[in-house]
CSV table of C-alpha atoms in Angstrom, one decimal:
chain,number,residue,atom,x,y,z
A,1044,UNK,CA,70.0,88.8,40.7
A,1045,UNK,CA,66.8,89.2,42.0
A,1046,UNK,CA,65.1,92.9,41.6
A,1047,UNK,CA,63.5,94.4,44.8
A,1048,UNK,CA,60.5,95.0,45.4
A,1049,UNK,CA,59.2,98.1,46.0
A,1050,UNK,CA,55.2,100.0,46.2
A,1051,UNK,CA,54.4,102.0,43.3
A,1052,UNK,CA,54.0,104.8,46.2
A,1053,UNK,CA,56.1,104.9,48.6
A,1054,UNK,CA,55.5,108.1,51.9
A,1055,UNK,CA,58.3,110.6,51.1
A,1056,UNK,CA,60.7,111.7,54.0
A,1057,UNK,CA,62.9,114.3,55.6
A,1058,UNK,CA,65.5,112.5,57.9
A,1059,UNK,CA,67.7,114.9,60.5
A,1060,UNK,CA,70.2,112.1,61.0
A,1061,UNK,CA,70.7,108.5,61.9
A,1062,UNK,CA,70.3,106.3,64.5
A,1063,UNK,CA,71.6,103.4,66.3
A,1064,UNK,CA,69.4,100.4,65.5
A,1065,UNK,CA,66.8,102.1,63.8
A,1066,UNK,CA,64.8,100.6,60.9
A,1067,UNK,CA,63.3,102.9,58.0
A,1068,UNK,CA,61.0,100.8,56.5
A,1069,UNK,CA,58.7,102.0,52.7
A,1070,UNK,CA,59.7,105.1,52.3
A,1071,UNK,CA,62.0,107.7,50.0
A,1072,UNK,CA,64.0,109.6,50.8
A,1073,UNK,CA,65.0,111.8,48.2
A,1074,UNK,CA,69.0,115.3,48.2
A,1075,UNK,CA,69.3,114.2,52.3
A,1076,UNK,CA,72.1,115.3,53.3
A,1077,UNK,CA,73.5,112.6,55.7
A,1078,UNK,CA,76.6,113.1,55.1
A,1079,UNK,CA,78.9,111.6,58.4
A,1080,UNK,CA,76.5,109.8,60.3
A,1081,UNK,CA,77.1,107.3,63.5
A,1082,UNK,CA,75.0,104.3,63.5
A,1083,UNK,CA,74.9,100.6,64.4
A,1084,UNK,CA,72.9,98.5,63.2
A,1085,UNK,CA,70.7,100.6,60.7
A,1086,UNK,CA,68.2,99.2,58.1
A,1087,UNK,CA,66.0,100.5,55.1
A,1088,UNK,CA,63.1,98.2,54.5
A,1089,UNK,CA,61.8,98.7,50.5
A,1090,UNK,CA,63.2,102.1,50.9
A,1091,UNK,CA,63.6,104.5,47.5
A,1092,UNK,CA,66.6,106.3,48.7
A,1093,UNK,CA,66.9,109.4,45.4
A,1094,UNK,CA,70.6,111.9,45.7
A,1095,UNK,CA,71.1,110.9,49.1
A,1096,UNK,CA,74.7,112.6,50.7
A,1097,UNK,CA,75.3,108.8,53.5
A,1098,UNK,CA,79.7,110.3,52.5
A,1099,UNK,CA,82.4,109.4,55.4
A,1100,UNK,CA,79.3,107.5,57.9
A,1101,UNK,CA,79.5,104.5,60.0
A,1102,UNK,CA,77.1,102.4,59.2
A,1103,UNK,CA,78.4,99.1,61.1
A,1104,UNK,CA,76.3,96.6,60.5
A,1105,UNK,CA,73.6,98.2,58.0
A,1106,UNK,CA,70.9,96.4,56.5
A,1107,UNK,CA,69.3,97.1,53.5
A,1108,UNK,CA,66.6,95.0,52.4
A,1109,UNK,CA,64.5,95.4,49.0
A,1110,UNK,CA,66.5,99.6,47.6
A,1111,UNK,CA,67.3,101.0,44.9
A,1112,UNK,CA,69.1,103.6,45.4
A,1113,UNK,CA,69.9,106.3,42.7
A,1114,UNK,CA,72.8,108.7,42.9
A,1115,UNK,CA,73.8,108.1,46.2
A,1116,UNK,CA,77.0,108.7,47.1
A,1117,UNK,CA,78.3,106.5,50.1
A,1118,UNK,CA,82.6,108.1,49.7
A,1119,UNK,CA,83.9,106.5,52.1
A,1120,UNK,CA,80.8,105.1,53.9
A,1121,UNK,CA,82.3,101.5,55.8
A,1122,UNK,CA,79.6,99.7,56.7
A,1123,UNK,CA,81.4,96.2,58.0
A,1124,UNK,CA,78.8,92.8,58.7
A,1125,UNK,CA,76.6,94.5,56.6
A,1126,UNK,CA,74.1,92.2,55.0
A,1127,UNK,CA,72.4,93.5,51.8
A,1128,UNK,CA,69.8,92.2,49.5
A,1129,UNK,CA,67.7,92.3,46.6
A,1130,UNK,CA,69.6,96.2,46.6
A,1131,UNK,CA,69.8,98.3,43.1
A,1132,UNK,CA,72.5,101.3,43.4
A,1133,UNK,CA,73.1,102.8,40.3
A,1134,UNK,CA,74.2,106.2,38.7
A,1135,UNK,CA,76.2,105.8,42.9
A,1136,UNK,CA,79.7,107.2,43.8
A,1137,UNK,CA,82.0,104.3,45.7
A,1138,UNK,CA,84.4,105.0,45.9
A,1139,UNK,CA,86.6,103.9,49.4
A,1140,UNK,CA,83.5,101.7,50.8
A,1141,UNK,CA,84.0,99.3,52.6
A,1142,UNK,CA,81.6,96.2,52.7
A,1143,UNK,CA,84.5,94.3,53.9
A,1144,UNK,CA,82.8,90.6,56.8
A,1145,UNK,CA,79.7,92.0,54.8
A,1146,UNK,CA,77.1,90.0,52.6
A,1147,UNK,CA,75.8,91.0,49.4
A,1148,UNK,CA,72.6,89.2,47.8
A,1149,UNK,CA,70.4,89.2,44.6
A,1150,UNK,CA,72.6,93.1,44.5
A,1151,UNK,CA,73.1,94.8,41.0
A,1152,UNK,CA,75.3,98.3,41.1
A,1153,UNK,CA,74.5,99.7,37.2
A,1154,UNK,CA,77.0,103.0,36.4
A,1155,UNK,CA,79.2,103.9,40.4
A,1156,UNK,CA,82.1,104.7,40.5
A,1157,UNK,CA,83.5,102.2,43.4
A,1158,UNK,CA,87.5,102.3,42.8
A,1159,UNK,CA,89.3,101.7,46.5
A,1160,UNK,CA,86.5,99.9,47.5
A,1161,UNK,CA,87.1,97.3,49.8
A,1162,UNK,CA,84.8,93.4,49.5
A,1163,UNK,CA,87.9,91.8,51.7
A,1164,UNK,CA,86.9,88.3,53.5
A,1165,UNK,CA,83.0,89.4,51.8
A,1166,UNK,CA,79.8,87.2,50.7
A,1167,UNK,CA,78.7,87.9,47.3
A,1168,UNK,CA,76.4,85.7,45.7
A,1169,UNK,CA,74.6,86.5,42.4
A,1170,UNK,CA,75.8,90.1,42.3
A,1171,UNK,CA,75.8,92.2,39.1
A,1172,UNK,CA,78.6,94.4,38.4
A,1173,UNK,CA,77.8,96.5,35.5
A,1174,UNK,CA,79.9,99.0,33.8
A,1175,UNK,CA,81.4,100.1,37.1
A,1176,UNK,CA,85.2,101.3,37.1
A,1177,UNK,CA,86.7,99.0,40.0
A,1178,UNK,CA,90.0,99.9,39.7
A,1179,UNK,CA,91.6,99.8,42.8
A,1180,UNK,CA,89.4,97.4,44.6
A,1181,UNK,CA,89.7,94.7,46.6
A,1182,UNK,CA,88.2,90.9,47.0
A,1183,UNK,CA,90.7,89.3,49.9
A,1184,UNK,CA,89.6,86.3,50.6
A,1185,UNK,CA,86.1,87.4,49.6
A,1186,UNK,CA,83.8,84.1,47.6
A,1187,UNK,CA,81.9,86.0,45.2
A,1188,UNK,CA,79.5,82.7,44.0
A,1189,UNK,CA,77.3,83.5,40.3
A,1190,UNK,CA,78.9,86.5,39.6
A,1191,UNK,CA,79.0,89.1,36.6
A,1192,UNK,CA,81.0,91.8,36.3
A,1193,UNK,CA,80.5,93.5,32.2
A,1194,UNK,CA,82.1,96.3,31.0
A,1195,UNK,CA,84.2,96.8,34.1
A,1196,UNK,CA,87.3,98.3,34.5
A,1197,UNK,CA,89.8,96.3,37.1
A,1198,UNK,CA,93.0,98.0,37.2
A,1199,UNK,CA,95.7,97.0,40.2
A,1200,UNK,CA,92.9,94.9,41.6
A,1201,UNK,CA,93.3,92.4,44.3
A,1202,UNK,CA,91.6,88.5,44.2
A,1203,UNK,CA,94.3,87.3,46.3
A,1204,UNK,CA,92.6,84.0,48.5
A,1205,UNK,CA,88.9,85.1,46.2
A,1206,UNK,CA,86.9,81.4,45.8
A,1207,UNK,CA,85.1,82.4,42.8
A,1208,UNK,CA,82.3,80.2,41.1
A,1209,UNK,CA,79.9,80.7,38.0
A,1210,UNK,CA,81.2,83.9,38.0
A,1211,UNK,CA,81.4,85.4,34.5
A,1212,UNK,CA,84.0,88.5,33.5
A,1213,UNK,CA,83.4,89.7,30.1
A,1214,UNK,CA,85.0,92.9,28.3
A,1215,UNK,CA,87.1,93.4,32.1
A,1216,UNK,CA,90.1,95.3,31.6
A,1217,UNK,CA,92.6,92.7,34.1
A,1218,UNK,CA,95.4,95.2,33.8
A,1219,UNK,CA,97.5,94.5,37.1
A,1220,UNK,CA,95.0,92.2,38.0
A,1221,UNK,CA,96.1,91.3,41.7
A,1222,UNK,CA,95.7,87.1,42.1
A,1223,UNK,CA,95.2,86.1,38.9
A,1224,UNK,CA,94.5,82.4,40.1
A,1225,UNK,CA,91.8,83.5,42.1
A,1226,UNK,CA,89.8,84.0,38.3
A,1227,UNK,CA,89.6,80.3,38.6
A,1228,UNK,CA,86.6,79.5,38.4
A,1229,UNK,CA,85.1,82.1,36.2
A,1230,UNK,CA,84.4,82.0,32.9
A,1231,UNK,CA,86.0,84.7,30.4
A,1232,UNK,CA,85.8,86.0,26.1
A,1233,UNK,CA,88.7,84.8,24.2
A,1234,UNK,CA,90.3,88.3,23.6
A,1235,UNK,CA,90.0,89.2,27.8
A,1236,UNK,CA,91.4,85.5,28.6
């Protein structure tokens, strides 16, 4: 995945609440509690978020472009029909996140907890999951193109109806994986097979 393009110095701002169709650009947000927000059409452009809590929020049609999210809490965030492009998410909590029917392009998840999540009917292109627990995560009917899963726990994940193209799974736990036939189109190491 391509890395986000961010300026070395961004203006640090404080936000108390999120609004519909709001555009937050070229800023740095740190240690903010924005849990349980309701805002459709929210856009983060060229933004760095560190320790931001968006848990339980409903952010339909969320857009993040050129974003770096470090140590953020996105647990139970509903961002259906969202679009993420050139985003790096490190050490985040994404338990129960819903990105269904959205698109992720050039996105990297590093060391994130993404269990019980939903990527159903989502389009993932040039996406990397590194060292992420993805237990019981739903990829129903998703389209994965050039997706890499490295050292991920896919225990009881659901790939039924998913279409994989140029994908790679390395050192992943596939115990109880549903929709194993959908792995057609994925490269795997011999011990995993």
